């Protein structure tokens, strides 16, 4: 297999043994800016890209020989899949590579937000802590709480498995409207969104970003949640109306929130940063060495398969291989 592979960003893992005999272009550090990336793609056969890269008509036009886009993420809302399909370009992602890491991180945010860990950390660091007091930093119970999952794919199901250890009641809703085959194994029950919001002590998002899920948590959804409930988002920032979330927290309707993603990241609105009851993380759900290495290797295997004329195992538009 020969060809030219471009990575939009420097990867901290050696994928050369998987790629084989290709020319590999990547920035020495950081990421290519848009102009440099388009220039590098002029004669490229494959692109490995981060979710911050818009794979749109302009990029595809700049890379007429492109055969595959391997997105270094599970979600691929940054890729115009229809445009890629029209051009015969395979699009692949990294499902499974980061499932357990992201589920772990979801529970870290859930526990941290419910028990106000960031606030406690700031208090101790400030030197203003005066010692234990019965009413200090009271949070919400997690053990035995009711958990609502918006989205019940690999990550949602992994979160449900962890919830069993906390004796949580788990309900979920998904875009397809179908009952997930694994729901009984995880002790989860499918409900409609309005019931999930009304009954859950914790609502956690695990859905892809689509027109239907953009701002699925808006002012009306937040008002429908239990007073004192906790919201966790490790999916996509635009699934939550951030201004409405701040308003719900400021008026005391919600107890707390734990957010790993933001609508216009890395920009985070000042009111959200100033809100004491929000635990903020820098899109770190998959940030373990094991998960990120698996993501890099999954992308490399997808590139190699496509350049060999095979459909990558993680292809999201397999129709281009149908004859």
PDB file of C-alpha atoms in Angstrom:
ATOM      1  CA  UNK A   1       0.000   0.000   0.000  1.00  0.00           C
ATOM      2  CA  UNK A   2       1.302   3.419  -0.953  1.00  0.00           C
ATOM      3  CA  UNK A   3      -0.184   6.862  -0.759  1.00  0.00           C
ATOM      4  CA  UNK A   4      -0.085  10.113   1.165  1.00  0.00           C
ATOM      5  CA  UNK A   5      -1.671  10.401   4.585  1.00  0.00           C
ATOM      6  CA  UNK A   6      -2.180  13.768   6.275  1.00  0.00           C
ATOM      7  CA  UNK A   7      -2.951  14.184   9.963  1.00  0.00           C
ATOM      8  CA  UNK A   8      -4.465  17.512  10.954  1.00  0.00           C
ATOM      9  CA  UNK A   9      -2.640  17.366  14.291  1.00  0.00           C
ATOM     10  CA  UNK A  10       0.457  15.842  15.824  1.00  0.00           C
ATOM     11  CA  UNK A  11      -0.387  12.477  17.370  1.00  0.00           C
ATOM     12  CA  UNK A  12       1.592  11.318  20.429  1.00  0.00           C
ATOM     13  CA  UNK A  13       1.555   7.719  19.219  1.00  0.00           C
ATOM     14  CA  UNK A  14       3.494   5.912  16.493  1.00  0.00           C
ATOM     15  CA  UNK A  15       1.028   4.690  13.878  1.00  0.00           C
ATOM     16  CA  UNK A  16       3.628   4.120  11.162  1.00  0.00           C
ATOM     17  CA  UNK A  17       3.687   0.310  11.640  1.00  0.00           C
ATOM     18  CA  UNK A  18      -0.049   0.224  10.891  1.00  0.00           C
ATOM     19  CA  UNK A  19       0.015   2.702   8.002  1.00  0.00           C
ATOM     20  CA  UNK A  20       2.830   0.909   6.212  1.00  0.00           C
ATOM     21  CA  UNK A  21       4.619   2.373   3.182  1.00  0.00           C
ATOM     22  CA  UNK A  22       2.974   5.774   2.951  1.00  0.00           C
ATOM     23  CA  UNK A  23       4.111   9.356   3.025  1.00  0.00           C
ATOM     24  CA  UNK A  24       2.883  10.745   6.339  1.00  0.00           C
ATOM     25  CA  UNK A  25       2.450  14.470   6.896  1.00  0.00           C
ATOM     26  CA  UNK A  26       1.623  16.012  10.252  1.00  0.00           C
ATOM     27  CA  UNK A  27       2.607  19.165  12.116  1.00  0.00           C
ATOM     28  CA  UNK A  28       5.587  18.747  14.440  1.00  0.00           C
ATOM     29  CA  UNK A  29       3.450  19.972  17.306  1.00  0.00           C
ATOM     30  CA  UNK A  30      -0.109  21.214  17.687  1.00  0.00           C
ATOM     31  CA  UNK A  31      -2.397  21.343  14.686  1.00  0.00           C
ATOM     32  CA  UNK A  32      -2.344  22.653  11.141  1.00  0.00           C
ATOM     33  CA  UNK A  33      -4.325  25.848  10.721  1.00  0.00           C
ATOM     34  CA  UNK A  34      -7.009  25.727   8.050  1.00  0.00           C
ATOM     35  CA  UNK A  35      -4.873  27.160   5.248  1.00  0.00           C
ATOM     36  CA  UNK A  36      -1.928  24.876   5.983  1.00  0.00           C
ATOM     37  CA  UNK A  37      -4.200  21.843   6.162  1.00  0.00           C
ATOM     38  CA  UNK A  38      -5.814  22.577   2.812  1.00  0.00           C
ATOM     39  CA  UNK A  39      -2.375  23.054   1.269  1.00  0.00           C
ATOM     40  CA  UNK A  40      -1.137  19.748   2.732  1.00  0.00           C
ATOM     41  CA  UNK A  41      -4.187  17.928   1.347  1.00  0.00           C
ATOM     42  CA  UNK A  42      -3.574  18.869  -2.277  1.00  0.00           C
ATOM     43  CA  UNK A  43      -2.315  15.415  -3.287  1.00  0.00           C
ATOM     44  CA  UNK A  44      -3.426  13.459  -0.228  1.00  0.00           C
ATOM     45  CA  UNK A  45      -5.138  10.078  -0.310  1.00  0.00           C
ATOM     46  CA  UNK A  46      -6.184  10.049   3.338  1.00  0.00           C
ATOM     47  CA  UNK A  47      -6.927  12.461   6.170  1.00  0.00           C
ATOM     48  CA  UNK A  48      -6.812  11.773   9.898  1.00  0.00           C
ATOM     49  CA  UNK A  49      -8.564  14.684  11.564  1.00  0.00           C
ATOM     50  CA  UNK A  50      -9.733  15.963  14.897  1.00  0.00           C
ATOM     51  CA  UNK A  51     -13.365  16.830  15.581  1.00  0.00           C
ATOM     52  CA  UNK A  52     -12.374  20.511  15.407  1.00  0.00           C
ATOM     53  CA  UNK A  53     -11.727  20.176  11.656  1.00  0.00           C
ATOM     54  CA  UNK A  54     -14.682  20.987   9.421  1.00  0.00           C
ATOM     55  CA  UNK A  55     -14.619  18.404   6.651  1.00  0.00           C
ATOM     56  CA  UNK A  56     -16.863  20.323   4.285  1.00  0.00           C
ATOM     57  CA  UNK A  57     -17.197  20.951   0.572  1.00  0.00           C
ATOM     58  CA  UNK A  58     -14.279  23.391   0.619  1.00  0.00           C
ATOM     59  CA  UNK A  59     -11.919  20.860   2.194  1.00  0.00           C
ATOM     60  CA  UNK A  60     -13.061  18.057  -0.101  1.00  0.00           C
ATOM     61  CA  UNK A  61     -12.591  20.329  -3.109  1.00  0.00           C
ATOM     62  CA  UNK A  62      -9.025  21.045  -1.976  1.00  0.00           C
ATOM     63  CA  UNK A  63      -8.286  17.302  -1.807  1.00  0.00           C
ATOM     64  CA  UNK A  64      -9.521  15.800  -5.110  1.00  0.00           C
ATOM     65  CA  UNK A  65      -7.623  12.539  -4.551  1.00  0.00           C
ATOM     66  CA  UNK A  66      -8.949  11.930  -1.042  1.00  0.00           C
ATOM     67  CA  UNK A  67     -10.186   8.393  -0.470  1.00  0.00           C
ATOM     68  CA  UNK A  68     -10.814   8.301   3.270  1.00  0.00           C
ATOM     69  CA  UNK A  69     -11.384  10.608   6.233  1.00  0.00           C
ATOM     70  CA  UNK A  70     -10.632   9.008   9.595  1.00  0.00           C
ATOM     71  CA  UNK A  71     -12.179  11.139  12.328  1.00  0.00           C
ATOM     72  CA  UNK A  72     -10.309  10.991  15.647  1.00  0.00           C
ATOM     73  CA  UNK A  73     -13.591  10.799  17.573  1.00  0.00           C
ATOM     74  CA  UNK A  74     -16.750   8.757  17.902  1.00  0.00           C
ATOM     75  CA  UNK A  75     -19.017  11.605  16.834  1.00  0.00           C
ATOM     76  CA  UNK A  76     -18.607  12.919  13.304  1.00  0.00           C
ATOM     77  CA  UNK A  77     -20.870  15.965  13.252  1.00  0.00           C
ATOM     78  CA  UNK A  78     -17.852  17.907  11.938  1.00  0.00           C
ATOM     79  CA  UNK A  79     -17.910  15.863   8.718  1.00  0.00           C
ATOM     80  CA  UNK A  80     -20.290  16.462   5.829  1.00  0.00           C
ATOM     81  CA  UNK A  81     -20.864  12.757   5.284  1.00  0.00           C
ATOM     82  CA  UNK A  82     -23.267  13.331   2.388  1.00  0.00           C
ATOM     83  CA  UNK A  83     -20.694  15.419   0.525  1.00  0.00           C
ATOM     84  CA  UNK A  84     -17.986  12.834   1.179  1.00  0.00           C
ATOM     85  CA  UNK A  85     -20.261  10.037  -0.019  1.00  0.00           C
ATOM     86  CA  UNK A  86     -21.037  11.873  -3.259  1.00  0.00           C
ATOM     87  CA  UNK A  87     -17.298  11.995  -3.925  1.00  0.00           C
ATOM     88  CA  UNK A  88     -16.720   8.353  -3.001  1.00  0.00           C
ATOM     89  CA  UNK A  89     -14.747   9.271   0.125  1.00  0.00           C
ATOM     90  CA  UNK A  90     -15.036   6.845   3.021  1.00  0.00           C
ATOM     91  CA  UNK A  91     -15.674   8.349   6.450  1.00  0.00           C
ATOM     92  CA  UNK A  92     -14.609   6.404   9.535  1.00  0.00           C
ATOM     93  CA  UNK A  93     -14.708   7.093  13.268  1.00  0.00           C
ATOM     94  CA  UNK A  94     -13.460   5.459  16.473  1.00  0.00           C
ATOM     95  CA  UNK A  95     -16.377   3.657  18.174  1.00  0.00           C
ATOM     96  CA  UNK A  96     -15.427   1.423  21.065  1.00  0.00           C
ATOM     97  CA  UNK A  97     -11.950   2.881  21.489  1.00  0.00           C
ATOM     98  CA  UNK A  98     -12.999   5.388  24.135  1.00  0.00           C
ATOM     99  CA  UNK A  99     -16.171   3.863  25.580  1.00  0.00           C
ATOM    100  CA  UNK A 100     -14.894   2.860  29.008  1.00  0.00           C
ATOM    101  CA  UNK A 101     -12.723   5.952  29.474  1.00  0.00           C
ATOM    102  CA  UNK A 102     -15.635   8.261  28.706  1.00  0.00           C
ATOM    103  CA  UNK A 103     -18.002   6.306  30.940  1.00  0.00           C
ATOM    104  CA  UNK A 104     -15.481   6.561  33.779  1.00  0.00           C
ATOM    105  CA  UNK A 105     -15.208  10.288  33.202  1.00  0.00           C
ATOM    106  CA  UNK A 106     -18.979  10.656  33.140  1.00  0.00           C
ATOM    107  CA  UNK A 107     -19.119   9.186  36.621  1.00  0.00           C
ATOM    108  CA  UNK A 108     -16.268  11.437  37.734  1.00  0.00           C
ATOM    109  CA  UNK A 109     -18.283  14.482  36.627  1.00  0.00           C
ATOM    110  CA  UNK A 110     -21.468  13.058  38.124  1.00  0.00           C
ATOM    111  CA  UNK A 111     -19.880  12.485  41.524  1.00  0.00           C
ATOM    112  CA  UNK A 112     -17.879  15.692  41.454  1.00  0.00           C
ATOM    113  CA  UNK A 113     -20.869  17.854  40.573  1.00  0.00           C
ATOM    114  CA  UNK A 114     -23.303  16.134  42.940  1.00  0.00           C
ATOM    115  CA  UNK A 115     -20.882  16.342  45.874  1.00  0.00           C
ATOM    116  CA  UNK A 116     -19.563  19.838  45.026  1.00  0.00           C
ATOM    117  CA  UNK A 117     -15.936  18.753  44.889  1.00  0.00           C
ATOM    118  CA  UNK A 118     -14.701  21.717  42.851  1.00  0.00           C
ATOM    119  CA  UNK A 119     -16.244  24.152  45.320  1.00  0.00           C
ATOM    120  CA  UNK A 120     -14.652  22.311  48.217  1.00  0.00           C
ATOM    121  CA  UNK A 121     -11.286  22.292  46.483  1.00  0.00           C
ATOM    122  CA  UNK A 122     -11.458  26.046  45.910  1.00  0.00           C
ATOM    123  CA  UNK A 123     -12.418  26.660  49.538  1.00  0.00           C
ATOM    124  CA  UNK A 124      -9.510  24.652  50.925  1.00  0.00           C
ATOM    125  CA  UNK A 125      -7.008  26.244  48.509  1.00  0.00           C
ATOM    126  CA  UNK A 126      -8.223  29.735  49.409  1.00  0.00           C
ATOM    127  CA  UNK A 127      -7.179  29.322  53.024  1.00  0.00           C
ATOM    128  CA  UNK A 128     -10.648  30.467  54.103  1.00  0.00           C
ATOM    129  CA  UNK A 129     -11.842  27.066  55.318  1.00  0.00           C
ATOM    130  CA  UNK A 130     -12.669  27.279  59.015  1.00  0.00           C
ATOM    131  CA  UNK A 131     -13.178  23.583  59.649  1.00  0.00           C
ATOM    132  CA  UNK A 132     -15.930  20.993  59.577  1.00  0.00           C
ATOM    133  CA  UNK A 133     -19.492  22.223  60.006  1.00  0.00           C
ATOM    134  CA  UNK A 134     -22.814  20.316  59.807  1.00  0.00           C
ATOM    135  CA  UNK A 135     -24.269  22.439  57.032  1.00  0.00           C
ATOM    136  CA  UNK A 136     -21.150  22.998  54.962  1.00  0.00           C
ATOM    137  CA  UNK A 137     -21.089  22.078  51.251  1.00  0.00           C
ATOM    138  CA  UNK A 138     -24.101  19.829  51.359  1.00  0.00           C
ATOM    139  CA  UNK A 139     -24.504  17.982  48.091  1.00  0.00           C
ATOM    140  CA  UNK A 140     -26.765  15.343  46.610  1.00  0.00           C
ATOM    141  CA  UNK A 141     -26.735  11.585  47.157  1.00  0.00           C
ATOM    142  CA  UNK A 142     -25.652   9.462  44.215  1.00  0.00           C
ATOM    143  CA  UNK A 143     -26.152   6.003  45.727  1.00  0.00           C
ATOM    144  CA  UNK A 144     -29.741   4.959  45.108  1.00  0.00           C
ATOM    145  CA  UNK A 145     -30.493   7.977  42.914  1.00  0.00           C
ATOM    146  CA  UNK A 146     -32.466   7.886  39.674  1.00  0.00           C
ATOM    147  CA  UNK A 147     -30.303   8.267  36.561  1.00  0.00           C
ATOM    148  CA  UNK A 148     -31.647   9.311  33.190  1.00  0.00           C
ATOM    149  CA  UNK A 149     -29.533   8.676  30.089  1.00  0.00           C
ATOM    150  CA  UNK A 150     -30.239  10.586  26.891  1.00  0.00           C
ATOM    151  CA  UNK A 151     -28.726   8.203  24.371  1.00  0.00           C
ATOM    152  CA  UNK A 152     -28.089   4.519  25.001  1.00  0.00           C
ATOM    153  CA  UNK A 153     -25.297   3.530  22.669  1.00  0.00           C
ATOM    154  CA  UNK A 154     -21.946   2.098  23.729  1.00  0.00           C
ATOM    155  CA  UNK A 155     -21.122   4.889  26.185  1.00  0.00           C
ATOM    156  CA  UNK A 156     -24.635   5.195  27.607  1.00  0.00           C
ATOM    157  CA  UNK A 157     -24.707   1.454  28.254  1.00  0.00           C
ATOM    158  CA  UNK A 158     -21.258   1.591  29.877  1.00  0.00           C
ATOM    159  CA  UNK A 159     -22.523   4.325  32.218  1.00  0.00           C
ATOM    160  CA  UNK A 160     -25.548   2.159  33.035  1.00  0.00           C
ATOM    161  CA  UNK A 161     -23.227  -0.707  34.001  1.00  0.00           C
ATOM    162  CA  UNK A 162     -21.413   1.566  36.440  1.00  0.00           C
ATOM    163  CA  UNK A 163     -24.705   2.846  37.835  1.00  0.00           C
ATOM    164  CA  UNK A 164     -25.597  -0.661  38.971  1.00  0.00           C
ATOM    165  CA  UNK A 165     -22.742  -0.461  41.482  1.00  0.00           C
ATOM    166  CA  UNK A 166     -24.412   2.606  42.966  1.00  0.00           C
ATOM    167  CA  UNK A 167     -27.841   0.935  43.115  1.00  0.00           C
ATOM    168  CA  UNK A 168     -29.197   3.610  40.790  1.00  0.00           C
ATOM    169  CA  UNK A 169     -32.483   3.275  38.933  1.00  0.00           C
ATOM    170  CA  UNK A 170     -31.618   3.767  35.260  1.00  0.00           C
ATOM    171  CA  UNK A 171     -33.946   5.065  32.559  1.00  0.00           C
ATOM    172  CA  UNK A 172     -32.958   5.988  29.048  1.00  0.00           C
ATOM    173  CA  UNK A 173     -34.288   7.506  25.885  1.00  0.00           C
ATOM    174  CA  UNK A 174     -32.829   7.164  22.418  1.00  0.00           C
ATOM    175  CA  UNK A 175     -33.368   8.744  19.064  1.00  0.00           C
ATOM    176  CA  UNK A 176     -34.549   5.600  17.331  1.00  0.00           C
ATOM    177  CA  UNK A 177     -37.428   5.046  19.728  1.00  0.00           C
ATOM    178  CA  UNK A 178     -36.475   1.393  19.906  1.00  0.00           C
ATOM    179  CA  UNK A 179     -35.791  -0.618  23.029  1.00  0.00           C
ATOM    180  CA  UNK A 180     -32.069  -1.364  23.224  1.00  0.00           C
ATOM    181  CA  UNK A 181     -31.397  -5.130  23.203  1.00  0.00           C
ATOM    182  CA  UNK A 182     -29.037  -4.680  26.142  1.00  0.00           C
ATOM    183  CA  UNK A 183     -31.414  -2.772  28.395  1.00  0.00           C
ATOM    184  CA  UNK A 184     -32.422  -5.708  30.574  1.00  0.00           C
ATOM    185  CA  UNK A 185     -28.796  -6.706  31.106  1.00  0.00           C
ATOM    186  CA  UNK A 186     -28.076  -3.201  32.387  1.00  0.00           C
ATOM    187  CA  UNK A 187     -31.238  -2.925  34.449  1.00  0.00           C
ATOM    188  CA  UNK A 188     -32.350   0.051  32.338  1.00  0.00           C
ATOM    189  CA  UNK A 189     -35.866   0.933  31.181  1.00  0.00           C
ATOM    190  CA  UNK A 190     -36.698   2.950  28.085  1.00  0.00           C
ATOM    191  CA  UNK A 191     -38.993   5.932  28.635  1.00  0.00           C
ATOM    192  CA  UNK A 192     -39.955   9.045  26.724  1.00  0.00           C
ATOM    193  CA  UNK A 193     -37.876  12.172  27.250  1.00  0.00           C
ATOM    194  CA  UNK A 194     -40.507  14.032  29.288  1.00  0.00           C
ATOM    195  CA  UNK A 195     -40.763  11.171  31.788  1.00  0.00           C
ATOM    196  CA  UNK A 196     -36.994  10.847  31.989  1.00  0.00           C
ATOM    197  CA  UNK A 197     -36.576  14.539  32.769  1.00  0.00           C
ATOM    198  CA  UNK A 198     -39.333  14.561  35.385  1.00  0.00           C
ATOM    199  CA  UNK A 199     -38.120  11.484  37.277  1.00  0.00           C
ATOM    200  CA  UNK A 200     -34.317  11.676  37.158  1.00  0.00           C
ATOM    201  CA  UNK A 201     -32.085  12.958  39.937  1.00  0.00           C
ATOM    202  CA  UNK A 202     -29.247  12.976  37.403  1.00  0.00           C
ATOM    203  CA  UNK A 203     -29.587  13.480  33.644  1.00  0.00           C
ATOM    204  CA  UNK A 204     -26.558  12.500  31.545  1.00  0.00           C
ATOM    205  CA  UNK A 205     -26.203  13.093  27.807  1.00  0.00           C
ATOM    206  CA  UNK A 206     -24.743  10.430  25.502  1.00  0.00           C
ATOM    207  CA  UNK A 207     -26.390  11.251  22.184  1.00  0.00           C
ATOM    208  CA  UNK A 208     -24.816  12.355  18.908  1.00  0.00           C
ATOM    209  CA  UNK A 209     -25.236  15.960  17.824  1.00  0.00           C
ATOM    210  CA  UNK A 210     -27.947  16.103  15.165  1.00  0.00           C
ATOM    211  CA  UNK A 211     -30.592  18.682  14.273  1.00  0.00           C
ATOM    212  CA  UNK A 212     -32.939  16.802  16.614  1.00  0.00           C
ATOM    213  CA  UNK A 213     -30.540  16.875  19.587  1.00  0.00           C
ATOM    214  CA  UNK A 214     -29.187  20.418  19.200  1.00  0.00           C
ATOM    215  CA  UNK A 215     -30.314  22.181  22.402  1.00  0.00           C
ATOM    216  CA  UNK A 216     -32.294  19.099  23.414  1.00  0.00           C
ATOM    217  CA  UNK A 217     -31.654  20.448  26.897  1.00  0.00           C
ATOM    218  CA  UNK A 218     -33.193  23.902  26.569  1.00  0.00           C
ATOM    219  CA  UNK A 219     -35.103  26.147  28.968  1.00  0.00           C
ATOM    220  CA  UNK A 220     -38.225  23.981  28.749  1.00  0.00           C
ATOM    221  CA  UNK A 221     -36.297  20.761  29.344  1.00  0.00           C
ATOM    222  CA  UNK A 222     -34.455  22.267  32.302  1.00  0.00           C
ATOM    223  CA  UNK A 223     -37.730  23.487  33.815  1.00  0.00           C
ATOM    224  CA  UNK A 224     -39.096  19.950  33.466  1.00  0.00           C
ATOM    225  CA  UNK A 225     -36.240  18.470  35.494  1.00  0.00           C
ATOM    226  CA  UNK A 226     -36.541  17.773  39.203  1.00  0.00           C
ATOM    227  CA  UNK A 227     -35.639  20.646  41.522  1.00  0.00           C
ATOM    228  CA  UNK A 228     -32.070  20.047  42.668  1.00  0.00           C
ATOM    229  CA  UNK A 229     -31.260  17.627  39.830  1.00  0.00           C
ATOM    230  CA  UNK A 230     -27.780  17.322  38.334  1.00  0.00           C
ATOM    231  CA  UNK A 231     -27.007  17.599  34.611  1.00  0.00           C
ATOM    232  CA  UNK A 232     -23.937  15.911  33.085  1.00  0.00           C
ATOM    233  CA  UNK A 233     -22.783  16.334  29.487  1.00  0.00           C
ATOM    234  CA  UNK A 234     -19.961  14.354  27.893  1.00  0.00           C
ATOM    235  CA  UNK A 235     -21.631  14.227  24.449  1.00  0.00           C
ATOM    236  CA  UNK A 236     -21.503  17.487  22.463  1.00  0.00           C
ATOM    237  CA  UNK A 237     -21.727  20.993  23.860  1.00  0.00           C
ATOM    238  CA  UNK A 238     -24.452  22.128  21.480  1.00  0.00           C
ATOM    239  CA  UNK A 239     -26.839  19.565  22.970  1.00  0.00           C
ATOM    240  CA  UNK A 240     -27.266  22.014  25.866  1.00  0.00           C
ATOM    241  CA  UNK A 241     -28.483  25.611  25.735  1.00  0.00           C
ATOM    242  CA  UNK A 242     -25.749  27.063  27.936  1.00  0.00           C
ATOM    243  CA  UNK A 243     -27.541  30.351  28.677  1.00  0.00           C
ATOM    244  CA  UNK A 244     -30.634  28.462  29.793  1.00  0.00           C
ATOM    245  CA  UNK A 245     -28.482  26.198  31.956  1.00  0.00           C
ATOM    246  CA  UNK A 246     -26.868  29.149  33.730  1.00  0.00           C
ATOM    247  CA  UNK A 247     -30.310  30.648  34.344  1.00  0.00           C
ATOM    248  CA  UNK A 248     -31.620  27.373  35.807  1.00  0.00           C
ATOM    249  CA  UNK A 249     -28.611  27.127  38.127  1.00  0.00           C
ATOM    250  CA  UNK A 250     -28.737  30.774  39.155  1.00  0.00           C
ATOM    251  CA  UNK A 251     -32.378  30.579  40.185  1.00  0.00           C
ATOM    252  CA  UNK A 252     -31.662  27.415  42.175  1.00  0.00           C
ATOM    253  CA  UNK A 253     -33.821  25.045  40.148  1.00  0.00           C
ATOM    254  CA  UNK A 254     -30.900  22.768  39.265  1.00  0.00           C
ATOM    255  CA  UNK A 255     -28.527  21.554  41.938  1.00  0.00           C
ATOM    256  CA  UNK A 256     -25.383  21.294  39.816  1.00  0.00           C
ATOM    257  CA  UNK A 257     -23.936  20.464  36.432  1.00  0.00           C
ATOM    258  CA  UNK A 258     -20.817  18.697  35.193  1.00  0.00           C
ATOM    259  CA  UNK A 259     -19.732  19.647  31.666  1.00  0.00           C
ATOM    260  CA  UNK A 260     -16.914  18.245  29.556  1.00  0.00           C
ATOM    261  CA  UNK A 261     -18.047  19.833  26.286  1.00  0.00           C
ATOM    262  CA  UNK A 262     -19.177  23.290  25.203  1.00  0.00           C
ATOM    263  CA  UNK A 263     -21.078  24.679  22.255  1.00  0.00           C
ATOM    264  CA  UNK A 264     -18.272  26.896  20.942  1.00  0.00           C
ATOM    265  CA  UNK A 265     -15.256  25.296  22.586  1.00  0.00           C
ATOM    266  CA  UNK A 266     -12.638  26.186  23.535  1.00  0.00           C
ATOM    267  CA  UNK A 267     -14.641  29.356  24.232  1.00  0.00           C
ATOM    268  CA  UNK A 268     -16.750  28.984  27.362  1.00  0.00           C
ATOM    269  CA  UNK A 269     -19.220  31.799  28.187  1.00  0.00           C
ATOM    270  CA  UNK A 270     -18.198  33.967  31.128  1.00  0.00           C
ATOM    271  CA  UNK A 271     -21.500  33.396  33.007  1.00  0.00           C
ATOM    272  CA  UNK A 272     -20.903  29.640  32.819  1.00  0.00           C
ATOM    273  CA  UNK A 273     -17.324  30.001  34.061  1.00  0.00           C
ATOM    274  CA  UNK A 274     -18.552  32.187  36.909  1.00  0.00           C
ATOM    275  CA  UNK A 275     -21.245  29.737  38.032  1.00  0.00           C
ATOM    276  CA  UNK A 276     -20.066  28.027  41.231  1.00  0.00           C
ATOM    277  CA  UNK A 277     -22.330  25.002  40.841  1.00  0.00           C
ATOM    278  CA  UNK A 278     -20.815  23.907  37.506  1.00  0.00           C
ATOM    279  CA  UNK A 279     -17.873  21.512  37.315  1.00  0.00           C
ATOM    280  CA  UNK A 280     -16.018  22.288  34.080  1.00  0.00           C
ATOM    281  CA  UNK A 281     -13.603  19.974  32.271  1.00  0.00           C
ATOM    282  CA  UNK A 282     -11.560  20.571  29.074  1.00  0.00           C
ATOM    283  CA  UNK A 283     -13.151  17.924  26.814  1.00  0.00           C
ATOM    284  CA  UNK A 284     -11.198  15.213  28.611  1.00  0.00           C
ATOM    285  CA  UNK A 285     -13.642  12.301  28.489  1.00  0.00           C
ATOM    286  CA  UNK A 286     -11.335  10.120  26.389  1.00  0.00           C
ATOM    287  CA  UNK A 287      -8.124  11.506  27.869  1.00  0.00           C
ATOM    288  CA  UNK A 288      -6.398   8.344  28.981  1.00  0.00           C
ATOM    289  CA  UNK A 289      -3.264   7.006  27.347  1.00  0.00           C
ATOM    290  CA  UNK A 290      -5.001   3.738  26.514  1.00  0.00           C
ATOM    291  CA  UNK A 291      -8.082   5.328  24.954  1.00  0.00           C
ATOM    292  CA  UNK A 292      -6.195   7.883  22.892  1.00  0.00           C
ATOM    293  CA  UNK A 293      -3.757   5.244  21.617  1.00  0.00           C
ATOM    294  CA  UNK A 294      -6.672   3.050  20.582  1.00  0.00           C
ATOM    295  CA  UNK A 295      -8.261   5.992  18.793  1.00  0.00           C
ATOM    296  CA  UNK A 296      -5.044   6.661  16.857  1.00  0.00           C
ATOM    297  CA  UNK A 297      -4.675   2.994  15.955  1.00  0.00           C
ATOM    298  CA  UNK A 298      -8.328   2.756  14.883  1.00  0.00           C
ATOM    299  CA  UNK A 299      -7.850   5.733  12.561  1.00  0.00           C
ATOM    300  CA  UNK A 300      -4.664   4.213  11.145  1.00  0.00           C
ATOM    301  CA  UNK A 301      -6.376   0.875  10.492  1.00  0.00           C
ATOM    302  CA  UNK A 302      -9.247   2.666   8.753  1.00  0.00           C
ATOM    303  CA  UNK A 303      -6.785   4.502   6.504  1.00  0.00           C
ATOM    304  CA  UNK A 304      -4.887   1.358   5.674  1.00  0.00           C
ATOM    305  CA  UNK A 305      -8.053  -0.545   4.798  1.00  0.00           C
ATOM    306  CA  UNK A 306      -9.345   2.233   2.544  1.00  0.00           C
ATOM    307  CA  UNK A 307      -6.038   2.608   0.725  1.00  0.00           C
ATOM    308  CA  UNK A 308      -6.026  -1.155   0.207  1.00  0.00           C
ATOM    309  CA  UNK A 309      -9.467  -0.893  -1.376  1.00  0.00           C
ATOM    310  CA  UNK A 310     -11.317  -2.406   1.576  1.00  0.00           C
ATOM    311  CA  UNK A 311     -14.122  -0.927   3.642  1.00  0.00           C
ATOM    312  CA  UNK A 312     -12.805   0.143   7.061  1.00  0.00           C
ATOM    313  CA  UNK A 313     -14.429  -1.693   9.947  1.00  0.00           C
ATOM    314  CA  UNK A 314     -15.567   1.657  11.362  1.00  0.00           C
ATOM    315  CA  UNK A 315     -16.862   3.172   8.111  1.00  0.00           C
ATOM    316  CA  UNK A 316     -20.047   5.216   8.566  1.00  0.00           C
ATOM    317  CA  UNK A 317     -20.949   5.401   4.852  1.00  0.00           C
ATOM    318  CA  UNK A 318     -20.502   1.790   3.687  1.00  0.00           C
ATOM    319  CA  UNK A 319     -22.689   2.429   0.656  1.00  0.00           C
ATOM    320  CA  UNK A 320     -19.668   3.692  -1.285  1.00  0.00           C
ATOM    321  CA  UNK A 321     -18.335   0.133  -1.293  1.00  0.00           C
ATOM    322  CA  UNK A 322     -21.556  -1.415  -2.558  1.00  0.00           C
ATOM    323  CA  UNK A 323     -21.596  -2.448  -6.201  1.00  0.00           C
TER     324      UNK A 323
END
